[in-house]
Amino acid sequence: MATNITWHQGHVSLQERQELLKQKGYTIWFTGLSASGKSTLATALEQTLLHSGISAYRLDGDNIRFGLNKNLGFGPEDRTENIRRISEVAKLFADATTIAITAFISPYRADRDAARALHEAAGIPFIEVFADAPLDVVESRDPKGLYKKAKAGEIKEFTGISAPYEAPLKPEIHIHTDQMTIEQGVETIIDYLLSHNLLDSQKIIKKY
């Protein structure tokens, strides 16, 4: 914990920033097993928003580990720190009125709850999206061959095989990715955002 520091308050409030930029910032947090469709949905959602002229930025689990979190492993403590850091980054994007879209396994419920609490304390909406698919389905997809390696003992502490995944209890949006197309999943998210006054219906361009 750093000492001898003081928060420097700016001259622009969150509400004023949103009014000036004509957009609300918030975080859409995708969680789910590897190969559940989190990143695919997040990528498609980001594209839909950007093509509608809405500022959005996707923070992907693997991508973040190439830079900001490259010093972290996959043990419980490092997983928690990984999510803590990305929670702070997402909050900064949202505070700047960009829609932060995160796609992380984020296996521990307590870590996701902490991310939510961080946003709520700052008055920023936090929308948890559960990309849900049965283990046998994600194993059959296995685009990176990770489940096969995990079962062979080549990958330790792999979520769903040798490490736990705690599914959300009350996510804002629950998408069964084995039952819906990507387009249907994005439509479900967009409809939620519209119904909760988080998007301008005059701006959004539906591509489905």
Coordinates of C-alpha atoms in Angstrom, one line a residue:
M1 CA 0.0 0.0 0.0
A2 CA 1.4 3.4 -1.1
T3 CA 1.7 6.1 1.5
N4 CA 2.0 9.9 1.4
I5 CA -0.4 10.1 -1.6
T6 CA -3.4 12.3 -2.1
W7 CA -6.3 11.9 -4.6
H8 CA -6.3 14.9 -7.0
Q9 CA -9.9 15.7 -7.9
G10 CA -10.6 17.0 -11.4
H11 CA -13.0 19.8 -12.4
V12 CA -15.3 17.6 -14.5
S13 CA -17.8 15.4 -12.7
L14 CA -18.9 12.0 -14.1
Q15 CA -22.3 13.3 -15.0
E16 CA -20.8 16.4 -16.8
R17 CA -18.4 14.2 -18.7
Q18 CA -21.3 12.0 -19.9
E19 CA -23.3 15.0 -20.9
L20 CA -20.4 16.6 -22.8
L21 CA -19.5 13.3 -24.7
K22 CA -23.2 12.3 -25.0
Q23 CA -22.5 8.7 -23.8
K24 CA -22.7 6.7 -20.6
G25 CA -19.7 4.7 -19.5
Y26 CA -20.0 1.3 -17.8
T27 CA -18.4 -2.1 -17.7
I28 CA -19.8 -5.2 -19.4
W29 CA -18.1 -8.2 -17.7
F30 CA -18.1 -11.5 -19.5
T31 CA -17.3 -14.6 -17.4
G32 CA -17.4 -18.3 -18.3
L33 CA -15.2 -21.3 -18.9
S34 CA -12.5 -21.3 -21.5
A35 CA -14.1 -21.8 -25.0
S36 CA -17.5 -20.8 -23.6
G37 CA -17.7 -18.0 -26.2
K38 CA -16.8 -15.0 -24.0
S39 CA -14.2 -13.5 -26.3
T40 CA -16.3 -14.2 -29.4
L41 CA -19.3 -12.4 -28.0
A42 CA -17.2 -9.6 -26.6
T43 CA -15.5 -9.0 -30.0
A44 CA -18.8 -9.0 -31.8
L45 CA -20.4 -6.7 -29.3
E46 CA -17.5 -4.3 -29.5
Q47 CA -17.8 -4.2 -33.3
T48 CA -21.5 -3.6 -33.2
L49 CA -21.1 -0.7 -30.7
L50 CA -18.2 0.9 -32.6
H51 CA -19.9 0.7 -35.9
S52 CA -22.8 2.5 -34.3
G53 CA -20.5 5.4 -33.3
I54 CA -20.4 4.4 -29.7
S55 CA -17.0 4.4 -27.8
A56 CA -16.2 0.9 -26.6
Y57 CA -13.0 -1.0 -25.8
R58 CA -12.5 -4.7 -25.3
L59 CA -10.1 -6.0 -22.6
D60 CA -9.4 -9.7 -23.4
G61 CA -8.0 -12.1 -20.8
D62 CA -5.2 -13.5 -23.0
N63 CA -4.3 -10.1 -24.5
I64 CA -3.9 -8.5 -21.1
R65 CA -1.4 -11.2 -20.0
F66 CA 0.9 -10.1 -22.9
G67 CA 1.4 -6.7 -21.2
L68 CA -0.2 -5.4 -18.0
N69 CA -0.4 -8.8 -16.3
K70 CA 2.5 -10.6 -17.9
N71 CA 4.1 -11.2 -14.5
L72 CA 1.1 -13.2 -13.2
G73 CA 0.6 -16.9 -13.3
F74 CA -2.6 -19.0 -12.8
G75 CA -2.5 -19.8 -9.2
P76 CA -5.4 -18.6 -6.9
E77 CA -3.5 -15.5 -5.7
D78 CA -2.4 -14.5 -9.2
R79 CA -5.9 -15.0 -10.6
T80 CA -7.3 -12.7 -7.9
E81 CA -4.6 -10.0 -8.7
N82 CA -5.3 -10.4 -12.4
I83 CA -9.0 -9.6 -11.9
R84 CA -8.2 -6.8 -9.4
R85 CA -6.0 -5.0 -11.9
I86 CA -8.4 -5.4 -14.8
S87 CA -11.3 -4.2 -12.6
E88 CA -9.4 -1.0 -12.0
V89 CA -8.6 -0.6 -15.7
A90 CA -12.2 -1.2 -16.7
K91 CA -13.4 1.3 -14.2
L92 CA -11.1 3.9 -15.6
F93 CA -12.4 3.3 -19.2
A94 CA -15.9 3.5 -17.9
D95 CA -15.2 6.7 -15.9
A96 CA -14.0 8.2 -19.2
T97 CA -17.4 7.3 -20.7
T98 CA -16.1 4.4 -22.8
I99 CA -18.0 1.1 -22.6
A100 CA -15.4 -1.3 -21.2
I101 CA -16.0 -4.9 -22.4
T102 CA -14.0 -7.5 -20.4
A103 CA -13.7 -11.1 -21.3
F104 CA -12.0 -13.1 -18.5
I105 CA -12.7 -16.5 -17.1
S106 CA -12.7 -14.8 -13.7
P107 CA -13.4 -18.1 -11.9
Y108 CA -13.9 -16.8 -8.4
R109 CA -17.2 -15.3 -7.4
A110 CA -15.6 -13.1 -4.7
D111 CA -13.3 -11.5 -7.3
R112 CA -16.2 -10.6 -9.6
D113 CA -18.2 -9.3 -6.6
A114 CA -15.2 -7.1 -5.7
A115 CA -15.1 -5.8 -9.3
R116 CA -18.8 -5.0 -9.0
A117 CA -18.3 -3.2 -5.7
L118 CA -15.5 -1.1 -7.1
H119 CA -17.8 0.1 -9.9
E120 CA -20.8 0.7 -7.7
A121 CA -18.7 2.7 -5.2
A122 CA -17.8 5.0 -8.2
G123 CA -21.4 5.2 -9.4
I124 CA -20.6 3.2 -12.5
P125 CA -22.9 0.4 -13.8
F126 CA -21.5 -3.1 -13.9
I127 CA -23.2 -5.7 -16.1
E128 CA -22.2 -9.3 -15.6
V129 CA -22.7 -11.5 -18.6
F130 CA -22.5 -15.3 -18.0
A131 CA -21.3 -17.0 -21.2
D132 CA -22.6 -20.4 -20.2
A133 CA -21.9 -23.7 -21.9
P134 CA -21.6 -27.3 -20.5
L135 CA -18.2 -28.7 -19.9
D136 CA -18.6 -31.3 -22.6
V137 CA -19.5 -28.6 -25.1
V138 CA -16.5 -26.4 -24.3
E139 CA -14.2 -29.4 -24.3
S140 CA -15.5 -30.4 -27.8
R141 CA -14.7 -26.8 -29.0
D142 CA -11.3 -26.5 -27.4
P143 CA -9.9 -24.2 -30.1
K144 CA -6.5 -23.9 -28.3
G145 CA -6.2 -27.5 -27.3
L146 CA -6.1 -26.5 -23.6
Y147 CA -8.6 -29.0 -22.2
K148 CA -6.7 -31.9 -23.9
K149 CA -3.4 -30.6 -22.4
A150 CA -5.1 -30.1 -19.0
K151 CA -6.4 -33.7 -18.9
A152 CA -3.0 -35.0 -19.9
G153 CA -1.5 -33.1 -16.9
E154 CA 0.4 -30.7 -19.1
I155 CA -1.4 -27.7 -17.7
K156 CA -1.8 -27.3 -14.0
E157 CA -4.7 -25.4 -12.3
F158 CA -6.8 -25.3 -15.4
T159 CA -10.3 -24.0 -14.7
G160 CA -13.0 -26.6 -15.1
I161 CA -10.6 -29.5 -15.0
S162 CA -8.1 -29.1 -12.1
A163 CA -9.2 -25.7 -10.8
P164 CA -12.8 -24.5 -9.8
Y165 CA -15.2 -22.3 -11.6
E166 CA -17.8 -20.6 -9.5
A167 CA -20.7 -19.7 -11.8
P168 CA -22.6 -16.4 -11.2
L169 CA -25.6 -16.6 -9.0
K170 CA -27.5 -13.6 -10.4
P171 CA -25.8 -12.3 -13.6
E172 CA -27.6 -9.4 -15.3
I173 CA -27.4 -11.4 -18.6
H174 CA -27.3 -15.2 -18.9
I175 CA -26.4 -16.5 -22.4
H176 CA -26.4 -20.2 -23.1
T177 CA -23.8 -20.1 -25.9
D178 CA -24.6 -23.7 -26.9
Q179 CA -28.1 -22.7 -27.7
M180 CA -27.7 -19.3 -29.3
T181 CA -25.8 -17.9 -32.2
I182 CA -23.3 -15.1 -31.7
E183 CA -25.8 -12.7 -33.4
Q184 CA -28.5 -13.8 -30.9
G185 CA -26.2 -13.3 -28.0
V186 CA -25.2 -9.8 -29.1
E187 CA -28.9 -8.9 -29.7
T188 CA -29.7 -10.1 -26.1
I189 CA -27.0 -7.8 -24.7
I190 CA -28.0 -4.8 -26.8
D191 CA -31.7 -5.3 -25.9
Y192 CA -30.7 -5.3 -22.2
L193 CA -28.7 -2.1 -22.5
L194 CA -31.5 -0.4 -24.4
S195 CA -34.1 -1.5 -21.9
H196 CA -32.0 -0.1 -19.0
N197 CA -31.4 3.2 -20.7
L198 CA -27.7 2.5 -21.2
L199 CA -27.7 3.0 -24.9
D200 CA -29.4 5.5 -27.2
S201 CA -31.8 3.6 -29.4
Q202 CA -31.3 6.3 -32.1
K203 CA -27.6 5.4 -32.3
I204 CA -27.4 1.7 -32.3
I205 CA -27.1 -0.1 -35.6
K206 CA -28.4 -3.6 -35.3
K207 CA -26.7 -6.0 -37.6
Y208 CA -28.8 -9.1 -36.9

